[in-house]
mmCIF file of C-alpha atoms and ligand atoms in Angstrom:
data_model
loop_
_atom_site.group_PDB
_atom_site.id
_atom_site.type_symbol
_atom_site.label_atom_id
_atom_site.label_comp_id
_atom_site.label_asym_id
_atom_site.label_seq_id
_atom_site.Cartn_x
_atom_site.Cartn_y
_atom_site.Cartn_z
ATOM 1 C CA MET A 1 18.981 -12.220 -10.313
ATOM 2 C CA ASN A 2 22.085 -13.488 -8.529
ATOM 3 C CA HIS A 3 22.174 -16.995 -7.194
ATOM 4 C CA PRO A 4 23.098 -17.570 -3.550
ATOM 5 C CA ILE A 5 26.639 -18.495 -2.564
ATOM 6 C CA LEU A 6 27.190 -21.229 0.004
ATOM 7 C CA ASP A 7 30.095 -21.108 2.435
ATOM 8 C CA ILE A 8 30.828 -24.822 2.892
ATOM 9 C CA GLU A 9 33.019 -24.102 5.934
ATOM 10 C CA LYS A 10 30.009 -22.719 7.803
ATOM 11 C CA CYS A 11 27.315 -25.073 6.414
ATOM 12 C CA THR A 12 26.246 -27.904 8.728
ATOM 13 C CA ALA A 13 24.063 -29.528 6.043
ATOM 14 C CA CYS A 14 20.936 -29.050 8.170
ATOM 15 C CA GLY A 15 18.861 -28.927 4.979
ATOM 16 C CA LEU A 16 16.664 -25.965 5.982
ATOM 17 C CA CYS A 17 17.630 -23.947 2.905
ATOM 18 C CA THR A 18 16.616 -26.752 0.562
ATOM 19 C CA GLN A 19 13.233 -26.976 2.289
ATOM 20 C CA VAL A 20 12.428 -23.286 1.814
ATOM 21 C CA CYS A 21 13.765 -22.848 -1.724
ATOM 22 C CA GLY A 22 10.727 -22.928 -3.957
ATOM 23 C CA MET A 23 12.690 -22.763 -7.188
ATOM 24 C CA ASP A 24 14.998 -25.810 -7.032
ATOM 25 C CA VAL A 25 17.978 -23.482 -6.855
ATOM 26 C CA ILE A 26 19.317 -25.143 -3.703
ATOM 27 C CA VAL A 27 19.483 -28.857 -4.252
ATOM 28 C CA HIS A 28 19.329 -31.379 -1.441
ATOM 29 C CA ASN A 29 22.294 -33.757 -1.404
ATOM 30 C CA GLY A 30 21.387 -36.510 1.040
ATOM 31 C CA ASN A 31 23.301 -35.808 4.245
ATOM 32 C CA GLY A 32 25.875 -33.675 2.466
ATOM 33 C CA HIS A 33 26.030 -29.945 1.800
ATOM 34 C CA PRO A 34 23.403 -28.720 -0.632
ATOM 35 C CA THR A 35 24.532 -27.610 -4.060
ATOM 36 C CA ILE A 36 23.520 -24.471 -5.906
ATOM 37 C CA ASN A 37 21.906 -25.173 -9.267
ATOM 38 C CA ARG A 38 22.972 -22.217 -11.388
ATOM 39 C CA ALA A 39 20.761 -23.370 -14.270
ATOM 40 C CA ALA A 40 17.603 -22.868 -12.187
ATOM 41 C CA TYR A 41 15.916 -19.468 -12.134
ATOM 42 C CA CYS A 42 16.471 -17.709 -8.812
ATOM 43 C CA HIS A 43 14.117 -14.946 -7.589
ATOM 44 C CA ALA A 44 16.723 -13.949 -5.016
ATOM 45 C CA CYS A 45 13.861 -14.010 -2.521
ATOM 46 C CA GLY A 46 16.386 -14.481 0.286
ATOM 47 C CA HIS A 47 14.475 -17.238 2.108
ATOM 48 C CA CYS A 48 17.603 -19.417 2.156
ATOM 49 C CA VAL A 49 19.754 -16.625 3.595
ATOM 50 C CA ALA A 50 17.158 -15.711 6.170
ATOM 51 C CA ILE A 51 16.636 -19.252 7.434
ATOM 52 C CA CYS A 52 20.269 -20.417 7.594
ATOM 53 C CA PRO A 53 21.213 -20.661 11.293
ATOM 54 C CA GLN A 54 24.934 -20.650 10.391
ATOM 55 C CA ASN A 55 24.904 -17.564 8.117
ATOM 56 C CA ALA A 56 26.431 -19.813 5.468
ATOM 57 C CA LEU A 57 24.473 -18.313 2.573
ATOM 58 C CA SER A 58 24.706 -14.920 0.951
ATOM 59 C CA ILE A 59 23.427 -13.366 -2.239
ATOM 60 C CA PRO A 60 25.903 -11.239 -4.179
ATOM 61 C CA GLY A 61 24.836 -7.626 -4.405
ATOM 62 C CA MET A 62 22.570 -7.860 -1.385
ATOM 63 C CA ILE A 63 23.655 -6.045 1.718
ATOM 64 C CA GLY A 64 24.308 -8.514 4.530
ATOM 65 C CA ASP A 65 22.840 -6.078 7.070
ATOM 66 C CA GLU A 66 19.426 -6.690 5.574
ATOM 67 C CA TYR A 67 19.591 -10.159 7.047
ATOM 68 C CA THR A 68 20.286 -9.238 10.643
ATOM 69 C CA SER A 69 18.161 -11.229 13.061
ATOM 70 C CA VAL A 70 14.937 -9.660 14.251
ATOM 71 C CA ARG A 71 13.189 -10.555 17.448
ATOM 72 C CA THR A 72 10.452 -13.086 16.721
ATOM 73 C CA PRO A 73 7.257 -11.082 17.068
ATOM 74 C CA ALA A 74 5.069 -12.047 19.980
ATOM 75 C CA ILE A 75 1.811 -10.683 18.585
ATOM 76 C CA SER A 76 -1.004 -12.764 19.984
ATOM 77 C CA PRO A 77 -4.002 -13.512 17.760
ATOM 78 C CA VAL A 78 -6.128 -11.565 20.249
ATOM 79 C CA ASP A 79 -3.886 -8.485 19.949
ATOM 80 C CA MET A 80 -3.641 -8.759 16.189
ATOM 81 C CA LYS A 81 -7.385 -9.088 15.831
ATOM 82 C CA ALA A 82 -8.020 -6.126 18.130
ATOM 83 C CA PHE A 83 -5.456 -4.099 16.167
ATOM 84 C CA LEU A 84 -7.091 -4.861 12.831
ATOM 85 C CA LEU A 85 -10.647 -4.375 14.087
ATOM 86 C CA THR A 86 -9.903 -0.937 15.499
ATOM 87 C CA LYS A 87 -7.652 0.352 12.737
ATOM 88 C CA ARG A 88 -9.721 3.071 11.146
ATOM 89 C CA SER A 89 -9.138 5.608 8.443
ATOM 90 C CA CYS A 90 -7.843 8.845 9.884
ATOM 91 C CA ARG A 91 -9.159 12.220 8.796
ATOM 92 C CA GLU A 92 -8.205 14.310 11.812
ATOM 93 C CA PHE A 93 -4.486 14.874 12.021
ATOM 94 C CA LYS A 94 -2.410 16.716 14.575
ATOM 95 C CA GLU A 95 -0.611 19.747 13.209
ATOM 96 C CA ARG A 96 2.680 18.035 14.053
ATOM 97 C CA PRO A 97 4.738 17.225 10.939
ATOM 98 C CA VAL A 98 5.821 13.639 10.342
ATOM 99 C CA GLU A 99 9.575 13.398 10.822
ATOM 100 C CA LYS A 100 11.635 12.428 7.768
ATOM 101 C CA SER A 101 13.268 9.580 9.699
ATOM 102 C CA VAL A 102 9.820 8.198 10.538
ATOM 103 C CA ILE A 103 8.755 8.382 6.884
ATOM 104 C CA ALA A 104 11.974 6.597 5.876
ATOM 105 C CA ASP A 105 11.266 3.894 8.456
ATOM 106 C CA LEU A 106 7.706 3.448 7.154
ATOM 107 C CA ILE A 107 8.958 3.078 3.605
ATOM 108 C CA ALA A 108 11.681 0.660 4.710
ATOM 109 C CA VAL A 109 8.867 -1.585 5.939
ATOM 110 C CA ALA A 110 6.510 -0.927 3.015
ATOM 111 C CA ARG A 111 9.147 -2.048 0.514
ATOM 112 C CA MET A 112 9.060 -5.505 2.114
ATOM 113 C CA ALA A 113 5.536 -6.185 0.817
ATOM 114 C CA PRO A 114 5.439 -9.091 -1.641
ATOM 115 C CA THR A 115 5.915 -8.619 -5.377
ATOM 116 C CA ALA A 116 5.502 -11.089 -8.242
ATOM 117 C CA ILE A 117 8.748 -12.950 -8.959
ATOM 118 C CA ASN A 118 10.237 -10.758 -6.224
ATOM 119 C CA CYS A 119 10.685 -7.974 -8.801
ATOM 120 C CA GLN A 120 10.341 -5.192 -6.171
ATOM 121 C CA GLU A 121 9.413 -2.771 -8.921
ATOM 122 C CA ARG A 122 7.654 0.136 -7.273
ATOM 123 C CA THR A 123 8.522 3.635 -6.193
ATOM 124 C CA PHE A 124 7.354 6.000 -3.484
ATOM 125 C CA ILE A 125 6.676 9.724 -3.727
ATOM 126 C CA VAL A 126 6.477 11.661 -0.474
ATOM 127 C CA VAL A 127 5.023 15.166 -0.313
ATOM 128 C CA THR A 128 5.334 17.220 2.855
ATOM 129 C CA ASN A 129 5.798 20.570 1.137
ATOM 130 C CA ALA A 130 2.684 22.629 1.936
ATOM 131 C CA ALA A 131 2.751 24.500 -1.385
ATOM 132 C CA LYS A 132 2.953 21.219 -3.325
ATOM 133 C CA ILE A 133 0.089 19.758 -1.280
ATOM 134 C CA ALA A 134 -1.977 22.881 -2.055
ATOM 135 C CA GLU A 135 -1.147 22.525 -5.752
ATOM 136 C CA LEU A 136 -2.286 18.886 -5.768
ATOM 137 C CA ARG A 137 -5.424 19.792 -3.833
ATOM 138 C CA ALA A 138 -6.323 22.472 -6.388
ATOM 139 C CA ALA A 139 -5.685 20.109 -9.311
ATOM 140 C CA LEU A 140 -7.817 17.364 -7.781
ATOM 141 C CA THR A 141 -10.616 19.805 -6.946
ATOM 142 C CA LYS A 142 -10.688 20.880 -10.582
ATOM 143 C CA ASN A 143 -10.717 17.238 -11.613
ATOM 144 C CA ILE A 144 -13.648 16.492 -9.288
ATOM 145 C CA ARG A 145 -15.627 19.357 -10.840
ATOM 146 C CA SER A 146 -15.186 17.826 -14.314
ATOM 147 C CA LEU A 147 -15.952 14.354 -12.984
ATOM 148 C CA LEU A 148 -19.141 15.594 -11.332
ATOM 149 C CA LYS A 149 -20.521 16.685 -14.708
ATOM 150 C CA LEU A 150 -20.087 13.148 -16.067
ATOM 151 C CA VAL A 151 -21.437 11.546 -12.906
ATOM 152 C CA LYS A 152 -24.551 13.768 -13.026
ATOM 153 C CA LEU A 153 -25.095 12.690 -16.601
ATOM 154 C CA ALA A 154 -24.770 9.026 -15.654
ATOM 155 C CA ALA A 155 -27.125 9.513 -12.705
ATOM 156 C CA SER A 156 -29.751 11.315 -14.823
ATOM 157 C CA LYS A 157 -33.083 9.794 -15.863
ATOM 158 C CA PRO A 158 -32.242 9.410 -19.591
ATOM 159 C CA ALA A 159 -29.077 7.457 -18.696
ATOM 160 C CA ALA A 160 -31.283 4.868 -16.958
ATOM 161 C CA LEU A 161 -32.131 3.610 -20.448
ATOM 162 C CA PHE A 162 -28.504 2.569 -20.981
ATOM 163 C CA LEU A 163 -27.037 1.885 -17.537
ATOM 164 C CA PRO A 164 -27.784 -1.014 -15.175
ATOM 165 C CA VAL A 165 -29.739 -0.087 -12.004
ATOM 166 C CA GLU A 166 -26.739 -0.811 -9.748
ATOM 167 C CA THR A 167 -24.517 1.519 -11.775
ATOM 168 C CA GLN A 168 -27.105 4.273 -11.579
ATOM 169 C CA GLN A 169 -27.458 3.798 -7.824
ATOM 170 C CA TYR A 170 -23.691 4.007 -7.475
ATOM 171 C CA MET A 171 -23.667 7.187 -9.590
ATOM 172 C CA HIS A 172 -26.300 8.761 -7.312
ATOM 173 C CA HIS A 173 -24.130 8.024 -4.253
ATOM 174 C CA LEU A 174 -21.038 9.300 -6.025
ATOM 175 C CA GLN A 175 -22.824 12.488 -7.082
ATOM 176 C CA ALA A 176 -23.844 13.175 -3.468
ATOM 177 C CA ASP A 177 -20.317 12.412 -2.272
ATOM 178 C CA LEU A 178 -18.652 14.699 -4.803
ATOM 179 C CA GLU A 179 -21.141 17.522 -4.210
ATOM 180 C CA VAL A 180 -20.499 17.448 -0.477
ATOM 181 C CA ALA A 181 -16.731 17.365 -1.038
ATOM 182 C CA LEU A 182 -16.885 20.353 -3.380
ATOM 183 C CA ARG A 183 -19.142 22.309 -1.033
ATOM 184 C CA TYR A 184 -16.616 21.877 1.792
ATOM 185 C CA MET A 185 -13.787 22.881 -0.527
ATOM 186 C CA ASP A 186 -15.716 25.997 -1.605
ATOM 187 C CA GLU A 187 -16.194 26.883 2.060
ATOM 188 C CA GLY A 188 -12.440 26.730 2.602
ATOM 189 C CA GLY A 189 -12.288 23.214 4.058
ATOM 190 C CA ASP A 190 -10.123 20.360 2.877
ATOM 191 C CA SER A 191 -12.314 17.373 2.122
ATOM 192 C CA ILE A 192 -9.635 16.016 -0.196
ATOM 193 C CA PHE A 193 -6.547 15.734 2.024
ATOM 194 C CA HIS A 194 -8.146 16.600 5.387
ATOM 195 C CA ASN A 195 -5.183 18.888 6.170
ATOM 196 C CA ALA A 196 -2.805 15.935 6.388
ATOM 197 C CA PRO A 197 0.814 17.080 6.790
ATOM 198 C CA CYS A 198 2.114 14.338 4.518
ATOM 199 C CA LEU A 199 0.984 12.551 1.355
ATOM 200 C CA ILE A 200 2.539 9.344 0.104
ATOM 201 C CA PHE A 201 2.045 8.029 -3.416
ATOM 202 C CA PHE A 202 2.830 4.475 -4.465
ATOM 203 C CA THR A 203 3.710 3.631 -8.033
ATOM 204 C CA GLY A 204 3.962 0.399 -9.964
ATOM 205 C CA VAL A 205 5.131 -0.460 -13.457
ATOM 206 C CA THR A 206 2.414 0.631 -15.890
ATOM 207 C CA LYS A 207 2.838 -2.291 -18.274
ATOM 208 C CA ASP A 208 3.128 -4.928 -15.561
ATOM 209 C CA PRO A 209 -0.277 -6.556 -14.993
ATOM 210 C CA ALA A 210 0.716 -6.820 -11.322
ATOM 211 C CA GLY A 211 2.026 -3.230 -11.104
ATOM 212 C CA LYS A 212 -1.021 -2.067 -9.171
ATOM 213 C CA ASP A 213 -0.761 -5.005 -6.743
ATOM 214 C CA HIS A 214 2.857 -4.096 -6.041
ATOM 215 C CA ALA A 215 1.950 -0.499 -5.249
ATOM 216 C CA LEU A 216 -1.080 -1.353 -3.134
ATOM 217 C CA GLY A 217 0.714 -4.114 -1.226
ATOM 218 C CA ALA A 218 3.292 -1.568 -0.084
ATOM 219 C CA GLN A 219 0.527 0.900 0.720
ATOM 220 C CA HIS A 220 -1.198 -1.550 3.052
ATOM 221 C CA TYR A 221 2.046 -2.567 4.795
ATOM 222 C CA LEU A 222 2.765 1.093 5.427
ATOM 223 C CA MET A 223 -0.758 1.794 6.686
ATOM 224 C CA LEU A 224 -0.602 -0.985 9.257
ATOM 225 C CA TYR A 225 2.899 -0.225 10.485
ATOM 226 C CA ALA A 226 2.076 3.496 10.741
ATOM 227 C CA GLU A 227 -0.624 2.759 13.317
ATOM 228 C CA THR A 228 1.927 1.279 15.693
ATOM 229 C CA LEU A 229 3.801 4.617 15.667
ATOM 230 C CA GLY A 230 0.742 6.680 16.585
ATOM 231 C CA LEU A 231 0.214 7.692 12.999
ATOM 232 C CA GLY A 232 -3.008 7.525 11.066
ATOM 233 C CA THR A 233 -3.555 7.092 7.355
ATOM 234 C CA CYS A 234 -6.400 7.366 4.882
ATOM 235 C CA ILE A 235 -6.493 6.104 1.326
ATOM 236 C CA ASN A 236 -7.186 8.915 -1.100
ATOM 237 C CA GLY A 237 -9.564 7.765 -3.811
ATOM 238 C CA TYR A 238 -9.650 11.186 -5.483
ATOM 239 C CA ALA A 239 -5.920 10.935 -6.072
ATOM 240 C CA GLN A 240 -5.830 7.234 -6.879
ATOM 241 C CA SER A 241 -8.412 7.663 -9.614
ATOM 242 C CA ALA A 242 -6.518 10.549 -11.213
ATOM 243 C CA PRO A 243 -2.945 9.335 -11.851
ATOM 244 C CA ARG A 244 -2.623 11.460 -14.979
ATOM 245 C CA VAL A 245 -3.601 14.610 -13.129
ATOM 246 C CA LEU A 246 -1.031 13.847 -10.407
ATOM 247 C CA ALA A 247 1.678 13.098 -12.958
ATOM 248 C CA LYS A 248 1.509 16.716 -14.131
ATOM 249 C CA TYR A 249 2.648 17.870 -10.686
ATOM 250 C CA LEU A 250 4.846 15.024 -9.438
ATOM 251 C CA ASN A 251 7.979 13.440 -10.834
ATOM 252 C CA VAL A 252 6.626 9.992 -11.574
ATOM 253 C CA PRO A 253 9.408 7.774 -12.940
ATOM 254 C CA LYS A 254 9.023 6.918 -16.624
ATOM 255 C CA GLY A 255 7.074 3.709 -17.154
ATOM 256 C CA TYR A 256 5.439 3.900 -13.720
ATOM 257 C CA THR A 257 1.894 4.898 -12.723
ATOM 258 C CA ILE A 258 0.604 6.133 -9.391
ATOM 259 C CA TYR A 259 -1.768 3.458 -8.112
ATOM 260 C CA GLY A 260 -1.817 4.254 -4.414
ATOM 261 C CA ALA A 261 -2.260 7.515 -2.532
ATOM 262 C CA LEU A 262 -2.374 8.071 1.220
ATOM 263 C CA MET A 263 -2.743 10.878 3.675
ATOM 264 C CA LEU A 264 -0.455 10.424 6.667
ATOM 265 C CA GLY A 265 -0.114 12.242 9.970
ATOM 266 C CA TYR A 266 -0.234 11.860 13.733
ATOM 267 C CA ARG A 267 -3.693 10.781 14.843
ATOM 268 C CA GLN A 268 -5.917 13.052 16.887
ATOM 269 C CA HIS A 269 -8.212 10.149 17.764
ATOM 270 C CA THR A 270 -8.001 6.409 18.249
ATOM 271 C CA TYR A 271 -10.929 4.029 18.075
ATOM 272 C CA ARG A 272 -11.763 1.346 20.606
ATOM 273 C CA LYS A 273 -14.962 -0.115 19.213
ATOM 274 C CA HIS A 274 -15.469 -2.678 16.527
ATOM 275 C CA VAL A 275 -17.735 -1.266 13.792
ATOM 276 C CA TYR A 276 -20.446 -2.839 11.677
ATOM 277 C CA ARG A 277 -19.490 -4.411 8.370
ATOM 278 C CA LYS A 278 -21.672 -6.396 5.991
ATOM 279 C CA PRO A 279 -21.429 -10.115 6.704
ATOM 280 C CA ALA A 280 -18.785 -11.719 4.503
ATOM 281 C CA SER A 281 -20.044 -13.444 1.402
ATOM 282 C CA VAL A 282 -18.046 -16.666 1.260
ATOM 283 C CA THR A 283 -18.101 -19.710 -0.983
ATOM 284 C CA TYR A 284 -16.583 -22.900 0.422
ATOM 285 C CA TYR A 285 -15.621 -25.991 -1.529
ATOM 286 C CA GLU A 286 -15.179 -28.744 1.046
HETATM 287 C C1 LIG B 1 -10.040 2.654 -2.792
HETATM 288 C C2 LIG B 1 -10.405 3.512 -1.608
HETATM 289 C C3 LIG B 1 -10.557 4.879 -1.773
HETATM 290 C C4 LIG B 1 -10.842 5.691 -0.683
HETATM 291 N N1 LIG B 1 -10.916 7.026 -0.859
HETATM 292 C C5 LIG B 1 -11.114 7.832 0.204
HETATM 293 C C6 LIG B 1 -11.090 9.250 0.045
HETATM 294 O O1 LIG B 1 -10.874 9.771 -1.032
HETATM 295 N N2 LIG B 1 -11.295 10.014 1.137
HETATM 296 C C7 LIG B 1 -11.530 9.473 2.375
HETATM 297 O O2 LIG B 1 -11.716 10.212 3.318
HETATM 298 N N3 LIG B 1 -11.550 8.128 2.556
HETATM 299 C C8 LIG B 1 -11.332 7.304 1.509
HETATM 300 N N4 LIG B 1 -11.289 5.941 1.668
HETATM 301 C C9 LIG B 1 -11.491 5.377 3.011
HETATM 302 C C10 LIG B 1 -12.858 4.728 3.156
HETATM 303 O O3 LIG B 1 -13.846 5.712 3.161
HETATM 304 C C11 LIG B 1 -12.854 3.903 4.446
HETATM 305 O O4 LIG B 1 -11.893 2.885 4.354
HETATM 306 C C12 LIG B 1 -14.200 3.258 4.740
HETATM 307 O O5 LIG B 1 -15.165 4.248 4.980
HETATM 308 C C13 LIG B 1 -14.120 2.339 5.951
HETATM 309 O O6 LIG B 1 -13.700 3.035 7.093
HETATM 310 P P1 LIG B 1 -12.392 2.658 7.924
HETATM 311 O O7 LIG B 1 -11.237 2.598 6.963
HETATM 312 O O8 LIG B 1 -12.250 3.740 8.922
HETATM 313 O O9 LIG B 1 -12.618 1.329 8.578
HETATM 314 C C14 LIG B 1 -11.017 5.109 0.607
HETATM 315 C C15 LIG B 1 -10.855 3.732 0.762
HETATM 316 C C16 LIG B 1 -10.545 2.948 -0.312
HETATM 317 C C17 LIG B 1 -10.334 1.475 -0.117
#
């Protein structure tokens, strides 16, 4: 990664950049200008550039426009809490397609989600083509049929001799879930993608232990931002659990795996009520 460059003419030696640099790249020099320690490893996280009130720092190769000032958000805790408590999965979408510019905007925000050592290694695959969505739906339906056979086996009485009770209970639930999904599909419904006009897949580096985190972080950023634009999303577990099936139909970059899958579209409904969730199980060390 490139180290930052300091424009001494602009720098007022306020010291903010040295306070936010977590990697000892920008070294405090008493009351003088900081110095850049080129021997230290720099993540190019951009904290120093973003905090400098004088625009005295830049990182080679990074577009300056990325650092334009944004209005400080005025989201109150009350608003934020209400937003999060009423953000629900969406399974009823308007027929309206999601504009390409809107999708690009969503991804521009999603790519800001944190990554380990600021590697930013993830890719996005967007499917709005109806024929491609139908192809994926058919492939996942076939996959669910095969999965159901295994799940039935695991939920059967003889399997109780080998599997823990909790696993068997889970298998019973899963069996019911998959059977309902397949019944709807057989009746011409779409219990996989719920007729969403857009699917977004999130990949991470297969061999990176944090690859999945990088994909899912972006997925959750996108899901939250989408709500503010009147869009709804729903995580697609059928797709997320079948990355190899998807890879047969989508151009997944070499070395990457699909870890996240979302349906996206304009919401038909919004929710105003808080719903029940199990009480949080928390351990405190005080
Ligand atoms: C890993 C994961 C997989 C999911 N898979 C599906 C899915 O395949 N289809 C679906 O309709 N919802 C799916 N969901 C959404 C959950 O059903 C939903 O989040 C949960 O019921 C809570 O409802 P809420 O999101 O509306 O608050 C999934 C959620 C997660 C976290």
